[in-house]
Amino acid sequence: MTQTLLLLPGDGIGPEVASAAARIAEVVAPDLAIESDLVGGAAYDAHGTPLTDDTLARAHASDAVLMGAVGGPKWTDAPRDKRPEMGLLRLRKELDVFANLRPAFCFPALAAASSLKPHLVEGLDIMIVRELTGGVYFGEPRGIDTGPDGVRRGYETSIYTAPEIARVTRVAFEIARGRSGKMTSVEKSNVMESGLFWRQEVTAVHAAEGEGVALSHMLADACAMELVRDPTQFDVILAGNLFGDILSDAAAMLTGSIGMLPSASIGAPGRPGLFEPVHGSAPDIAGQGIANPCAAILSLEMALRWSLGRTEAANRVRDGVARALEGGARTRDLGGTLTTDGMCEAVLAAL
Ligand code: IPM
Ligand code: MG
């Protein structure tokens, strides 16, 4: 049966990098049916909502979803529940892709492009497992209103249930076992009840099912510090939605450029995963054709590996990007001069 990849290019540089990834897909997986639809601000402009029910149904029916990016200044004044980001959050929630895998991998050719000294990032290979469909991102109640004391306030709820923590912890265990076995769970158990509960639950799941995994715990602020002090001490980092969001941006920069980093969001086996570059829509460079397509191309690599069961094609993409970099291919964010198309051509040549 033909496998379907649903492309949701989105906004800003999203369409530029997504089309580069589609060109690579046509080469490494020529039998893959690639479909395309709108999400984010592009969908809001066309349909008045950042994610239509029809697009959501197509996502459910596909084998994998590859996103570009969403958002931009154009939609700052859109109604809050119709903002581009809401399309992405709804997609994550509805597809129930609760485990977000964010590798921070330093290609040897890029050690000098890191903001840290090369010897600190040489051999860097971290996998951040971020819980993606719970926590403070979705907790209720939330709002901006006037409290009973007549004082205006803004608030949300940081809440995790035991099953939510257990399922993402199991994914992290499985990934850790396929690597060094080392795993660091991150929270703020010193100040947050939900953080203390997170630590307790991860510890309990580890005691019952953590065979082969060396688990340690770290407070999120300390983890941020350690990530820039001595990043290669980490292998798998498990975090909730908000801390995972923040730490993955920091880890991304260690690798030379956020333009290099892909992500995979996966749920139950057999359900379509959602794959997206970690970088945003980068409105400042959108439309210029200079965005680094590597994060999108490597997100395709993760789709091939995690949702489509095409390990060989995935390895080919990964090696292709590595060889293009070794050959000196660099976009502007990496200190080079190549355009998006130029970088894509370099990867195609390396394939
Ligand atoms: C990310 C982004 C999103 C998030 C935004 C765009 C909603 O920062 O994927 O890291 O906060 O999850
Ligand atoms: Mg983020």
Tab-separated table of C-alpha atoms and ligand atoms in Angstrom:
chain	number	residue	atom	x	y	z
A	1	MET	CA	0.000	0.000	0.000
A	2	THR	CA	1.218	3.471	-0.856
A	3	GLN	CA	2.395	5.504	2.107
A	4	THR	CA	1.321	9.131	2.335
A	5	LEU	CA	3.357	12.042	3.636
A	6	LEU	CA	1.279	15.131	4.368
A	7	LEU	CA	3.315	18.290	3.916
A	8	LEU	CA	2.155	21.317	5.940
A	9	PRO	CA	4.595	24.077	4.903
A	10	GLY	CA	2.937	26.804	7.001
A	11	ASP	CA	4.336	30.318	7.266
A	12	GLY	CA	7.522	32.353	6.931
A	13	ILE	CA	10.466	30.208	5.854
A	14	GLY	CA	8.270	27.097	6.320
A	15	PRO	CA	7.340	26.758	2.630
A	16	GLU	CA	10.955	27.335	1.527
A	17	VAL	CA	12.448	24.617	3.730
A	18	ALA	CA	9.501	22.220	3.294
A	19	SER	CA	9.867	22.250	-0.471
A	20	ALA	CA	13.573	21.446	-0.089
A	21	ALA	CA	12.645	18.455	2.102
A	22	ALA	CA	10.066	17.346	-0.485
A	23	ARG	CA	12.751	17.373	-3.197
A	24	ILE	CA	14.909	15.077	-1.069
A	25	ALA	CA	11.921	12.799	-0.377
A	26	GLU	CA	11.289	12.415	-4.105
A	27	VAL	CA	14.813	11.031	-4.465
A	28	VAL	CA	15.107	8.732	-1.445
A	29	ALA	CA	11.472	7.548	-1.382
A	30	PRO	CA	10.120	7.962	-4.913
A	31	ASP	CA	7.062	5.790	-4.208
A	32	LEU	CA	5.931	7.983	-1.329
A	33	ALA	CA	2.737	9.947	-2.073
A	34	ILE	CA	3.379	13.551	-1.016
A	35	GLU	CA	0.313	15.685	-0.374
A	36	SER	CA	0.220	19.286	0.751
A	37	ASP	CA	-2.138	21.462	2.790
A	38	LEU	CA	-2.282	24.727	4.738
A	39	VAL	CA	-1.582	25.278	8.428
A	40	GLY	CA	-0.973	28.274	10.694
A	41	GLY	CA	-1.298	31.804	9.369
A	42	ALA	CA	-1.609	30.527	5.800
A	43	ALA	CA	-4.676	28.491	6.805
A	44	TYR	CA	-6.061	31.414	8.812
A	45	ASP	CA	-5.806	33.712	5.790
A	46	ALA	CA	-7.517	31.171	3.534
A	47	HIS	CA	-10.086	29.671	5.900
A	48	GLY	CA	-10.264	31.871	9.000
A	49	THR	CA	-8.781	29.123	11.195
A	50	PRO	CA	-5.157	27.937	11.634
A	51	LEU	CA	-6.177	24.286	11.216
A	52	THR	CA	-9.336	23.169	9.425
A	53	ASP	CA	-11.143	19.953	10.373
A	54	ASP	CA	-10.495	18.761	6.839
A	55	THR	CA	-6.719	19.234	7.208
A	56	LEU	CA	-6.834	17.487	10.572
A	57	ALA	CA	-8.672	14.549	8.991
A	58	ARG	CA	-6.039	14.367	6.242
A	59	ALA	CA	-3.319	14.366	8.908
A	60	HIS	CA	-5.017	11.482	10.721
A	61	ALA	CA	-5.311	9.557	7.452
A	62	SER	CA	-1.656	10.039	6.465
A	63	ASP	CA	1.347	7.953	7.507
A	64	ALA	CA	3.388	10.950	8.597
A	65	VAL	CA	3.014	14.725	8.727
A	66	LEU	CA	5.942	16.992	7.847
A	67	MET	CA	5.541	20.589	8.969
A	68	GLY	CA	7.499	23.686	8.016
A	69	ALA	CA	6.823	26.417	10.587
A	70	VAL	CA	3.944	28.563	11.771
A	71	GLY	CA	3.485	32.150	12.884
A	72	GLY	CA	4.744	35.631	12.149
A	73	PRO	CA	4.113	39.298	12.877
A	74	LYS	CA	1.313	39.415	10.299
A	75	TRP	CA	-0.967	37.541	12.697
A	76	THR	CA	-0.094	39.299	15.971
A	77	ASP	CA	-3.565	40.799	16.101
A	78	ALA	CA	-5.477	37.670	15.087
A	79	PRO	CA	-7.923	36.488	17.771
A	80	ARG	CA	-5.965	34.535	20.358
A	81	ASP	CA	-7.676	31.211	19.700
A	82	LYS	CA	-7.017	31.644	15.954
A	83	ARG	CA	-3.319	32.447	16.149
A	84	PRO	CA	-1.055	30.341	13.900
A	85	GLU	CA	0.541	28.622	16.932
A	86	MET	CA	-2.891	27.330	17.950
A	87	GLY	CA	-3.032	25.316	14.724
A	88	LEU	CA	0.206	23.590	15.688
A	89	LEU	CA	-0.865	22.970	19.289
A	90	ARG	CA	-4.207	21.543	18.138
A	91	LEU	CA	-2.455	19.305	15.632
A	92	ARG	CA	-0.137	17.952	18.345
A	93	LYS	CA	-3.031	17.427	20.763
A	94	GLU	CA	-5.421	15.820	18.252
A	95	LEU	CA	-2.769	13.528	16.786
A	96	ASP	CA	-1.910	12.693	20.424
A	97	VAL	CA	1.809	12.864	19.656
A	98	PHE	CA	2.848	13.035	23.287
A	99	ALA	CA	6.567	12.338	22.909
A	100	ASN	CA	8.625	15.005	21.183
A	101	LEU	CA	12.121	13.833	20.272
A	102	ARG	CA	14.583	16.657	19.771
A	103	PRO	CA	18.086	15.492	18.966
A	104	ALA	CA	20.914	17.949	19.497
A	105	PHE	CA	23.620	16.385	17.417
A	106	CYS	CA	26.798	18.171	16.450
A	107	PHE	CA	27.919	17.211	12.951
A	108	PRO	CA	31.723	16.975	13.189
A	109	ALA	CA	32.049	19.466	10.329
A	110	LEU	CA	30.136	22.057	12.359
A	111	ALA	CA	31.984	21.962	15.708
A	112	ALA	CA	33.509	25.354	14.933
A	113	ALA	CA	30.095	26.895	14.193
A	114	SER	CA	28.894	26.385	17.774
A	115	SER	CA	28.687	29.341	20.134
A	116	LEU	CA	30.740	27.195	22.557
A	117	LYS	CA	34.382	26.266	22.146
A	118	PRO	CA	34.784	23.322	19.737
A	119	HIS	CA	36.276	20.999	22.390
A	120	LEU	CA	33.100	21.397	24.479
A	121	VAL	CA	30.752	20.317	21.697
A	122	GLU	CA	32.860	17.701	19.909
A	123	GLY	CA	30.937	14.438	20.032
A	124	LEU	CA	27.782	16.158	21.302
A	125	ASP	CA	24.808	13.845	20.818
A	126	ILE	CA	21.852	14.583	23.079
A	127	MET	CA	18.271	13.426	22.688
A	128	ILE	CA	15.755	15.603	24.448
A	129	VAL	CA	12.446	13.829	25.022
A	130	ARG	CA	9.867	16.529	25.648
A	131	GLU	CA	6.323	15.766	26.794
A	132	LEU	CA	4.222	17.543	24.180
A	133	THR	CA	0.503	17.312	24.868
A	134	GLY	CA	0.193	18.169	28.555
A	135	GLY	CA	1.601	20.362	31.294
A	136	VAL	CA	1.238	24.103	31.474
A	137	TYR	CA	0.648	24.335	27.701
A	138	PHE	CA	-2.777	22.730	28.024
A	139	GLY	CA	-3.654	22.784	31.749
A	140	GLU	CA	-6.966	24.298	32.851
A	141	PRO	CA	-7.964	26.707	34.234
A	142	ARG	CA	-6.119	29.408	32.369
A	143	GLY	CA	-6.990	32.940	31.433
A	144	ILE	CA	-6.618	36.661	31.756
A	145	ASP	CA	-9.368	38.160	33.890
A	146	THR	CA	-10.237	40.058	37.020
A	147	GLY	CA	-10.034	38.093	40.253
A	148	PRO	CA	-12.586	38.176	43.095
A	149	ASP	CA	-10.490	40.925	44.710
A	150	GLY	CA	-10.999	43.136	41.654
A	151	VAL	CA	-7.350	42.788	40.605
A	152	ARG	CA	-6.503	41.856	37.005
A	153	ARG	CA	-4.487	38.645	36.620
A	154	GLY	CA	-3.082	36.162	34.109
A	155	TYR	CA	-2.621	32.491	34.935
A	156	GLU	CA	-2.401	28.912	33.717
A	157	THR	CA	-2.235	25.532	35.356
A	158	SER	CA	0.791	23.275	35.440
A	159	ILE	CA	-0.667	19.800	35.723
A	160	TYR	CA	0.510	16.293	34.853
A	161	THR	CA	-1.353	13.049	35.455
A	162	ALA	CA	0.416	9.802	36.290
A	163	PRO	CA	-0.416	8.141	32.923
A	164	GLU	CA	0.823	11.200	31.014
A	165	ILE	CA	4.178	11.010	32.786
A	166	ALA	CA	4.407	7.222	32.536
A	167	ARG	CA	3.882	6.988	28.773
A	168	VAL	CA	6.490	9.574	27.837
A	169	THR	CA	8.907	8.094	30.392
A	170	ARG	CA	8.564	4.708	28.682
A	171	VAL	CA	9.414	6.250	25.307
A	172	ALA	CA	12.475	7.890	26.879
A	173	PHE	CA	13.553	4.557	28.408
A	174	GLU	CA	13.310	2.840	25.068
A	175	ILE	CA	15.403	5.523	23.420
A	176	ALA	CA	17.957	5.496	26.256
A	177	ARG	CA	18.351	1.708	25.904
A	178	GLY	CA	19.181	2.173	22.227
A	179	ARG	CA	21.911	4.630	23.224
A	180	SER	CA	24.206	4.707	26.306
A	181	GLY	CA	21.393	3.966	28.760
A	182	LYS	CA	21.963	7.270	30.557
A	183	MET	CA	18.890	9.410	31.195
A	184	THR	CA	18.370	12.679	33.071
A	185	SER	CA	14.858	13.659	34.110
A	186	VAL	CA	14.326	17.386	34.525
A	187	GLU	CA	11.780	19.373	36.568
A	188	LYS	CA	11.549	22.010	39.302
A	189	SER	CA	10.630	19.713	42.168
A	190	ASN	CA	12.073	22.259	44.593
A	191	VAL	CA	9.277	24.761	43.905
A	192	MET	CA	6.529	23.042	41.883
A	193	GLU	CA	4.095	20.365	43.071
A	194	SER	CA	3.748	19.165	39.491
A	195	GLY	CA	7.557	18.984	39.408
A	196	LEU	CA	7.770	16.918	42.581
A	197	PHE	CA	5.048	14.637	41.230
A	198	TRP	CA	6.960	14.317	37.952
A	199	ARG	CA	10.082	13.195	39.836
A	200	GLN	CA	8.106	10.702	41.942
A	201	GLU	CA	6.358	9.164	38.942
A	202	VAL	CA	9.482	8.896	36.783
A	203	THR	CA	11.232	7.243	39.746
A	204	ALA	CA	8.333	4.789	40.179
A	205	VAL	CA	8.199	3.870	36.486
A	206	HIS	CA	11.956	3.424	36.548
A	207	ALA	CA	11.764	1.066	39.533
A	208	ALA	CA	9.159	-1.061	37.731
A	209	GLU	CA	10.286	-0.906	34.100
A	210	GLY	CA	13.628	0.859	33.980
A	211	GLU	CA	15.888	-2.123	33.462
A	212	GLY	CA	19.057	-1.046	31.656
A	213	VAL	CA	18.483	2.669	32.209
A	214	ALA	CA	20.695	4.722	34.544
A	215	LEU	CA	18.314	7.424	35.736
A	216	SER	CA	19.301	10.680	37.386
A	217	HIS	CA	17.305	13.830	38.197
A	218	MET	CA	18.220	17.460	37.701
A	219	LEU	CA	16.468	20.744	38.357
A	220	ALA	CA	15.641	22.587	35.162
A	221	ASP	CA	17.702	25.674	35.969
A	222	ALA	CA	20.746	23.551	36.805
A	223	CYS	CA	20.214	21.633	33.571
A	224	ALA	CA	20.236	24.903	31.593
A	225	MET	CA	23.541	25.779	33.238
A	226	GLU	CA	25.081	22.335	32.678
A	227	LEU	CA	23.984	22.389	29.016
A	228	VAL	CA	26.235	25.353	28.347
A	229	ARG	CA	29.004	24.335	30.786
A	230	ASP	CA	29.559	20.702	29.877
A	231	PRO	CA	26.933	19.523	27.365
A	232	THR	CA	28.494	16.183	26.480
A	233	GLN	CA	27.694	14.851	29.990
A	234	PHE	CA	24.109	14.374	28.747
A	235	ASP	CA	22.641	11.607	26.653
A	236	VAL	CA	18.834	11.414	26.986
A	237	ILE	CA	17.079	14.313	28.734
A	238	LEU	CA	13.426	13.832	29.702
A	239	ALA	CA	11.400	16.967	30.424
A	240	GLY	CA	7.854	18.263	30.572
A	241	ASN	CA	6.373	20.494	27.906
A	242	LEU	CA	7.621	23.911	29.035
A	243	PHE	CA	11.115	22.990	30.229
A	244	GLY	CA	11.561	20.786	27.165
A	245	ASP	CA	10.682	23.753	24.975
A	246	ILE	CA	13.254	25.995	26.620
A	247	LEU	CA	16.082	23.472	27.016
A	248	SER	CA	15.751	22.266	23.434
A	249	ASP	CA	16.349	25.773	22.089
A	250	ALA	CA	19.486	26.047	24.222
A	251	ALA	CA	20.683	22.594	23.144
A	252	ALA	CA	19.947	23.465	19.524
A	253	MET	CA	22.319	26.398	19.565
A	254	LEU	CA	25.155	24.201	20.851
A	255	THR	CA	25.138	22.363	17.558
A	256	GLY	CA	26.074	25.391	15.489
A	257	SER	CA	22.688	26.610	14.398
A	258	ILE	CA	19.058	26.088	15.242
A	259	GLY	CA	18.736	25.773	11.462
A	260	MET	CA	20.191	22.269	11.770
A	261	LEU	CA	17.755	20.693	14.201
A	262	PRO	CA	14.812	18.444	13.397
A	263	SER	CA	12.193	16.998	15.697
A	264	ALA	CA	9.841	14.052	15.761
A	265	SER	CA	6.600	13.924	17.711
A	266	ILE	CA	5.251	10.462	18.130
A	267	GLY	CA	2.269	8.837	19.799
A	268	ALA	CA	0.908	5.335	19.872
A	269	PRO	CA	2.581	2.843	17.496
A	270	GLY	CA	0.973	2.820	14.064
A	271	ARG	CA	-0.363	6.360	14.384
A	272	PRO	CA	1.102	9.124	12.168
A	273	GLY	CA	3.924	11.126	13.718
A	274	LEU	CA	4.399	14.852	13.314
A	275	PHE	CA	7.816	16.006	12.145
A	276	GLU	CA	9.009	19.585	12.243
A	277	PRO	CA	12.169	21.646	12.324
A	278	VAL	CA	12.849	23.133	15.768
A	279	HIS	CA	13.414	26.587	14.249
A	280	GLY	CA	10.415	28.829	13.833
A	281	SER	CA	9.064	30.731	10.854
A	282	ALA	CA	11.972	33.249	10.983
A	283	PRO	CA	9.978	36.183	9.537
A	284	ASP	CA	13.162	38.285	9.365
A	285	ILE	CA	14.579	36.156	6.556
A	286	ALA	CA	11.359	34.746	5.045
A	287	GLY	CA	10.953	35.074	1.304
A	288	GLN	CA	14.659	35.587	0.661
A	289	GLY	CA	15.496	31.982	-0.143
A	290	ILE	CA	18.383	31.915	2.330
A	291	ALA	CA	16.985	29.742	5.139
A	292	ASN	CA	18.907	26.612	6.069
A	293	PRO	CA	16.826	23.643	4.843
A	294	CYS	CA	18.810	21.072	6.872
A	295	ALA	CA	16.428	21.022	9.858
A	296	ALA	CA	13.513	20.296	7.520
A	297	ILE	CA	15.530	17.712	5.570
A	298	LEU	CA	16.539	16.027	8.841
A	299	SER	CA	12.893	16.148	9.976
A	300	LEU	CA	12.111	14.169	6.834
A	301	GLU	CA	14.889	11.795	7.936
A	302	MET	CA	13.105	11.331	11.263
A	303	ALA	CA	9.756	10.767	9.495
A	304	LEU	CA	11.366	8.054	7.364
A	305	ARG	CA	12.831	6.455	10.486
A	306	TRP	CA	10.068	6.838	13.081
A	307	SER	CA	6.797	6.722	11.132
A	308	LEU	CA	7.463	5.254	7.699
A	309	GLY	CA	9.760	2.377	8.665
A	310	ARG	CA	12.296	3.301	5.997
A	311	THR	CA	15.566	3.058	7.897
A	312	GLU	CA	17.759	2.791	4.820
A	313	ALA	CA	16.314	5.909	3.228
A	314	ALA	CA	16.689	7.702	6.571
A	315	ASN	CA	20.361	6.725	6.830
A	316	ARG	CA	20.884	7.930	3.277
A	317	VAL	CA	19.465	11.360	4.116
A	318	ARG	CA	21.520	11.653	7.276
A	319	ASP	CA	24.736	10.663	5.500
A	320	GLY	CA	23.885	12.994	2.625
A	321	VAL	CA	23.594	15.985	4.937
A	322	ALA	CA	26.812	15.024	6.769
A	323	ARG	CA	28.714	14.677	3.489
A	324	ALA	CA	27.385	17.968	2.118
A	325	LEU	CA	28.632	19.675	5.294
A	326	GLU	CA	31.997	17.924	5.098
A	327	GLY	CA	32.270	19.179	1.530
A	328	GLY	CA	31.948	22.710	2.878
A	329	ALA	CA	28.282	23.401	2.068
A	330	ARG	CA	27.126	26.197	4.401
A	331	THR	CA	24.091	28.444	4.499
A	332	ARG	CA	24.355	31.920	5.999
A	333	ASP	CA	23.454	30.822	9.545
A	334	LEU	CA	26.515	28.541	9.403
A	335	GLY	CA	28.789	31.305	8.184
A	336	GLY	CA	28.498	30.387	4.496
A	337	THR	CA	26.835	31.915	1.456
A	338	LEU	CA	24.619	29.135	0.077
A	339	THR	CA	20.929	29.754	-0.534
A	340	THR	CA	18.209	27.325	0.499
A	341	ASP	CA	18.246	25.867	-3.017
A	342	GLY	CA	22.036	25.743	-3.044
A	343	MET	CA	22.135	23.764	0.188
A	344	CYS	CA	19.428	21.436	-1.096
A	345	GLU	CA	21.445	20.874	-4.286
A	346	ALA	CA	24.529	20.087	-2.190
A	347	VAL	CA	22.616	17.435	-0.242
A	348	LEU	CA	21.124	16.026	-3.473
A	349	ALA	CA	24.625	15.825	-4.945
A	350	ALA	CA	25.877	14.036	-1.830
A	351	LEU	CA	23.004	11.524	-2.097
B	1	IPM	C1	8.395	24.743	19.591
B	1	IPM	C2	7.762	26.109	19.492
B	1	IPM	C3	6.279	25.981	19.814
B	1	IPM	C4	6.176	25.554	21.261
B	1	IPM	C5	5.446	27.244	19.552
B	1	IPM	C6	5.583	27.728	18.134
B	1	IPM	C7	4.000	27.035	19.898
B	1	IPM	O1	8.427	27.014	20.303
B	1	IPM	O2	7.933	23.822	18.912
B	1	IPM	O3	9.367	24.614	20.323
B	1	IPM	O4	6.246	26.392	22.182
B	1	IPM	O5	6.004	24.351	21.490
B	2	MG	MG	10.218	26.232	21.160
